[in-house]
Amino acid sequence: MARLLSNDLEGAAEALEAMLSITTTHRATRLVARAMELRRALTQRHLQGTALAADLGERLEDFTRLPGQRQLVPLYRVLALDA
């Protein structure tokens, strides 16, 4: 986020590579929430229209679309609570 705030889009893209490579089985709720915050930051007026911002935005959107298995309580635990 700091790199985006300082208009360092290339630095932000480089820093995000590690996060974007995390598999769905290792994505936790807070990580997905942070990705959503970063996605919103990319919509700032001074970043709109740049190809890199658009690419990062799409990648972050895909990342949050597949939130991962640590996002929700497993269904069998929910069913056990109801029994």
XYZ file of N, CA, C and O in Angstrom:
332
model
N 0.831 -1.183 0.000
C 0.000 0.000 0.000
C 0.880 1.253 0.000
O 0.561 2.210 -0.681
N 1.974 1.222 0.744
C 2.860 2.383 0.808
C 3.402 2.742 -0.572
O 3.523 3.915 -0.912
N 3.710 1.734 -1.347
C 4.241 2.008 -2.686
C 3.181 2.628 -3.587
O 3.485 3.482 -4.412
N 1.939 2.196 -3.440
C 0.872 2.805 -4.222
C 0.661 4.254 -3.804
O 0.453 5.124 -4.646
N 0.717 4.502 -2.501
C 0.523 5.861 -2.012
C 1.633 6.801 -2.452
O 1.421 8.000 -2.579
N 2.821 6.240 -2.684
C 3.931 7.076 -3.147
C 4.079 7.032 -4.673
O 5.114 7.406 -5.209
N 3.034 6.555 -5.348
C 2.985 6.503 -6.816
C 4.057 5.603 -7.435
O 4.461 5.815 -8.571
N 4.522 4.621 -6.697
C 5.507 3.667 -7.202
C 4.769 2.406 -7.659
O 4.773 1.391 -6.977
N 4.135 2.497 -8.816
C 3.318 1.397 -9.317
C 4.154 0.169 -9.658
O 3.758 -0.960 -9.361
N 5.312 0.373 -10.253
C 6.178 -0.767 -10.579
C 6.654 -1.473 -9.311
O 6.700 -2.695 -9.250
N 7.010 -0.700 -8.289
C 7.426 -1.286 -7.016
C 6.294 -2.047 -6.352
O 6.499 -3.120 -5.777
N 5.086 -1.504 -6.448
C 3.921 -2.186 -5.881
C 3.666 -3.494 -6.612
O 3.384 -4.521 -5.983
N 3.785 -3.482 -7.921
C 3.581 -4.697 -8.709
C 4.596 -5.770 -8.319
O 4.244 -6.936 -8.156
N 5.834 -5.352 -8.155
C 6.879 -6.292 -7.759
C 6.604 -6.871 -6.372
O 6.737 -8.074 -6.147
N 6.187 -6.020 -5.446
C 5.908 -6.466 -4.082
C 4.688 -7.393 -4.021
O 4.632 -8.299 -3.191
N 3.719 -7.176 -4.910
C 2.501 -7.986 -4.898
C 2.690 -9.384 -5.485
O 1.861 -10.260 -5.261
N 3.740 -9.593 -6.240
C 3.946 -10.905 -6.871
C 3.927 -12.042 -5.860
O 3.335 -13.091 -6.105
N 4.575 -11.845 -4.718
C 4.610 -12.906 -3.703
C 3.212 -13.214 -3.178
O 2.830 -14.382 -3.037
N 2.426 -12.180 -2.922
C 1.075 -12.398 -2.409
C 0.190 -13.068 -3.455
O -0.556 -13.988 -3.152
N 0.297 -12.611 -4.695
C -0.560 -13.153 -5.749
C -0.232 -14.602 -6.085
O -1.042 -15.294 -6.693
N 0.930 -15.062 -5.693
C 1.302 -16.452 -5.974
C 0.848 -17.422 -4.888
O 1.026 -18.626 -5.030
N 0.237 -16.912 -3.824
C -0.234 -17.789 -2.742
C -1.418 -18.601 -3.229
O -2.381 -18.055 -3.776
N -1.358 -19.894 -3.033
C -2.427 -20.784 -3.495
C -3.682 -20.607 -2.645
O -3.619 -20.118 -1.518
N -4.810 -21.031 -3.178
C -6.081 -20.873 -2.472
C -6.091 -21.616 -1.139
O -6.766 -21.193 -0.215
N -5.341 -22.681 -1.020
C -5.327 -23.428 0.241
C -4.613 -22.679 1.358
O -4.749 -23.025 2.519
N -3.876 -21.643 1.020
C -3.139 -20.882 2.027
C -3.634 -19.445 2.189
O -3.018 -18.651 2.884
N -4.731 -19.109 1.563
C -5.271 -17.750 1.664
C -6.171 -17.630 2.882
O -7.185 -18.292 2.996
N -5.816 -16.742 3.767
C -6.608 -16.492 4.968
C -7.494 -15.263 4.746
O -7.273 -14.472 3.823
N -8.476 -15.106 5.591
C -9.434 -14.015 5.467
C -8.750 -12.655 5.416
O -9.083 -11.818 4.584
N -7.804 -12.406 6.294
C -7.144 -11.098 6.341
C -6.368 -10.815 5.057
O -6.322 -9.682 4.589
N -5.770 -11.832 4.495
C -5.015 -11.658 3.255
C -5.940 -11.256 2.104
O -5.628 -10.363 1.323
N -7.079 -11.900 2.036
C -8.054 -11.573 0.991
C -8.595 -10.156 1.200
O -8.738 -9.388 0.243
N -8.834 -9.786 2.451
C -9.313 -8.431 2.749
C -8.269 -7.390 2.333
O -8.612 -6.338 1.780
N -7.014 -7.678 2.579
C -5.937 -6.752 2.196
C -5.868 -6.616 0.672
O -5.669 -5.519 0.144
N -6.051 -7.719 -0.032
C -6.052 -7.679 -1.489
C -7.191 -6.798 -1.996
O -7.025 -6.049 -2.968
N -8.336 -6.850 -1.320
C -9.467 -6.006 -1.716
C -9.143 -4.530 -1.481
O -9.509 -3.675 -2.291
N -8.456 -4.224 -0.380
C -8.048 -2.849 -0.106
C -7.093 -2.343 -1.190
O -7.210 -1.206 -1.653
N -6.165 -3.191 -1.571
C -5.211 -2.814 -2.614
C -5.922 -2.599 -3.950
O -5.593 -1.687 -4.701
N -6.895 -3.429 -4.228
C -7.675 -3.290 -5.465
C -8.365 -1.927 -5.507
O -8.365 -1.237 -6.512
N -8.962 -1.546 -4.369
C -9.618 -0.232 -4.299
C -8.606 0.906 -4.476
O -8.903 1.909 -5.117
N -7.426 0.740 -3.901
C -6.394 1.781 -4.025
C -5.978 1.986 -5.480
O -5.619 3.096 -5.871
N -6.049 0.936 -6.269
C -5.669 1.046 -7.680
C -6.675 1.836 -8.506
O -6.413 2.173 -9.652
N -7.826 2.138 -7.935
C -8.843 2.896 -8.672
C -8.711 4.398 -8.447
O -9.545 5.157 -8.929
N -7.665 4.820 -7.734
C -7.447 6.248 -7.529
C -7.262 6.933 -8.876
O -6.698 6.367 -9.808
N -7.712 8.147 -8.946
C -7.726 8.896 -10.203
C -6.356 8.926 -10.891
O -6.255 8.744 -12.093
N -5.292 9.146 -10.139
C -3.973 9.277 -10.764
C -3.428 7.945 -11.295
O -2.483 7.932 -12.062
N -4.045 6.821 -10.915
C -3.606 5.519 -11.420
C -4.503 4.996 -12.543
O -4.133 4.070 -13.257
N -5.668 5.569 -12.682
C -6.608 5.105 -13.702
C -6.037 5.322 -15.096
O -5.381 6.321 -15.366
N -6.270 4.359 -15.937
C -5.841 4.476 -17.324
C -4.465 3.898 -17.603
O -4.064 3.803 -18.756
N -3.728 3.516 -16.562
C -2.422 2.909 -16.813
C -2.599 1.410 -16.999
O -3.394 0.771 -16.303
N -1.875 0.852 -17.925
C -1.992 -0.579 -18.219
C -1.586 -1.431 -17.023
O -2.227 -2.448 -16.724
N -0.544 -1.019 -16.320
C -0.076 -1.799 -15.177
C -1.101 -1.801 -14.052
O -1.362 -2.833 -13.444
N -1.730 -0.661 -13.786
C -2.763 -0.591 -12.755
C -3.948 -1.479 -13.134
O -4.510 -2.175 -12.286
N -4.326 -1.462 -14.398
C -5.435 -2.301 -14.861
C -5.100 -3.779 -14.710
O -5.931 -4.575 -14.245
N -3.882 -4.154 -15.075
C -3.453 -5.552 -14.946
C -3.432 -5.991 -13.493
O -3.955 -7.053 -13.152
N -2.850 -5.180 -12.629
C -2.814 -5.513 -11.199
C -4.226 -5.608 -10.629
O -4.522 -6.493 -9.830
N -5.084 -4.687 -11.031
C -6.466 -4.710 -10.562
C -7.174 -5.992 -10.935
O -7.880 -6.588 -10.117
N -6.984 -6.438 -12.160
C -7.604 -7.687 -12.608
C -7.055 -8.881 -11.840
O -7.806 -9.778 -11.442
N -5.759 -8.890 -11.620
C -5.144 -9.993 -10.882
C -5.604 -10.027 -9.426
O -5.864 -11.087 -8.876
N -5.734 -8.853 -8.813
C -6.225 -8.790 -7.437
C -7.691 -9.204 -7.369
O -8.118 -9.870 -6.424
N -8.463 -8.834 -8.372
C -9.862 -9.240 -8.414
C -9.975 -10.758 -8.521
O -10.787 -11.381 -7.840
N -9.162 -11.366 -9.370
C -9.145 -12.828 -9.478
C -8.731 -13.466 -8.157
O -9.289 -14.475 -7.741
N -7.748 -12.870 -7.500
C -7.255 -13.381 -6.221
C -8.372 -13.393 -5.179
O -8.539 -14.360 -4.445
N -9.168 -12.327 -5.130
C -10.235 -12.253 -4.136
C -11.462 -13.065 -4.536
O -12.257 -13.434 -3.685
N -11.596 -13.352 -5.818
C -12.722 -14.159 -6.286
C -12.585 -15.606 -5.809
O -13.577 -16.292 -5.612
N -11.366 -16.068 -5.646
C -11.092 -17.417 -5.160
C -10.470 -17.302 -3.772
O -9.265 -17.418 -3.614
N -11.296 -17.028 -2.746
C -10.749 -16.670 -1.446
C -9.994 -17.753 -0.705
O -9.213 -17.453 0.162
N -10.222 -18.981 -1.021
C -9.440 -20.016 -0.362
C -10.207 -20.788 0.677
O -11.326 -20.468 1.043
N -9.569 -21.818 1.164
C -10.221 -22.741 2.073
C -10.171 -22.286 3.525
O -10.883 -22.817 4.345
N -9.340 -21.351 3.871
C -9.270 -20.875 5.247
C -10.266 -19.750 5.496
O -10.301 -19.185 6.562
N -11.056 -19.454 4.509
C -12.004 -18.353 4.587
C -13.205 -18.709 5.463
O -13.685 -17.908 6.222
N -13.695 -19.910 5.335
C -14.937 -20.305 5.994
C -14.716 -21.499 6.906
O -13.793 -22.285 6.726
N -15.617 -21.648 7.867
C -15.605 -22.834 8.720
C -16.064 -24.002 7.860
O -17.048 -23.880 7.121
N -15.387 -25.145 7.934
C -15.816 -26.295 7.133
C -17.268 -26.660 7.413
O -17.737 -26.567 8.551
N -17.977 -27.064 6.393
C -19.395 -27.377 6.488
C -19.669 -28.447 7.533
O -20.637 -28.364 8.277
N -18.817 -29.465 7.658
C -19.084 -30.523 8.608
C -19.077 -29.998 10.043
O -19.794 -30.493 10.903
N -18.318 -28.933 10.328
C -18.326 -28.345 11.679
C -19.633 -27.589 11.924
O -20.166 -27.605 13.020
N -20.122 -26.910 10.920
C -21.375 -26.192 11.052
C -22.505 -27.187 11.292
O -23.351 -26.992 12.162
N -22.520 -28.268 10.544
C -23.559 -29.281 10.709
C -23.475 -29.925 12.085
O -24.488 -30.239 12.693
N -22.278 -30.124 12.598
C -22.105 -30.725 13.919
C -22.665 -29.807 15.007
O -23.212 -30.262 15.999
N -22.555 -28.497 14.820
C -23.101 -27.556 15.797
C -24.625 -27.567 15.817
O -25.238 -27.327 16.844
N -25.220 -27.828 14.663
C -26.674 -27.852 14.560
C -27.278 -29.117 15.154
O -28.447 -29.149 15.503
N -26.511 -30.161 15.247
C -27.040 -31.463 15.701
C -27.313 -31.483 17.175
O -26.920 -30.744 17.972
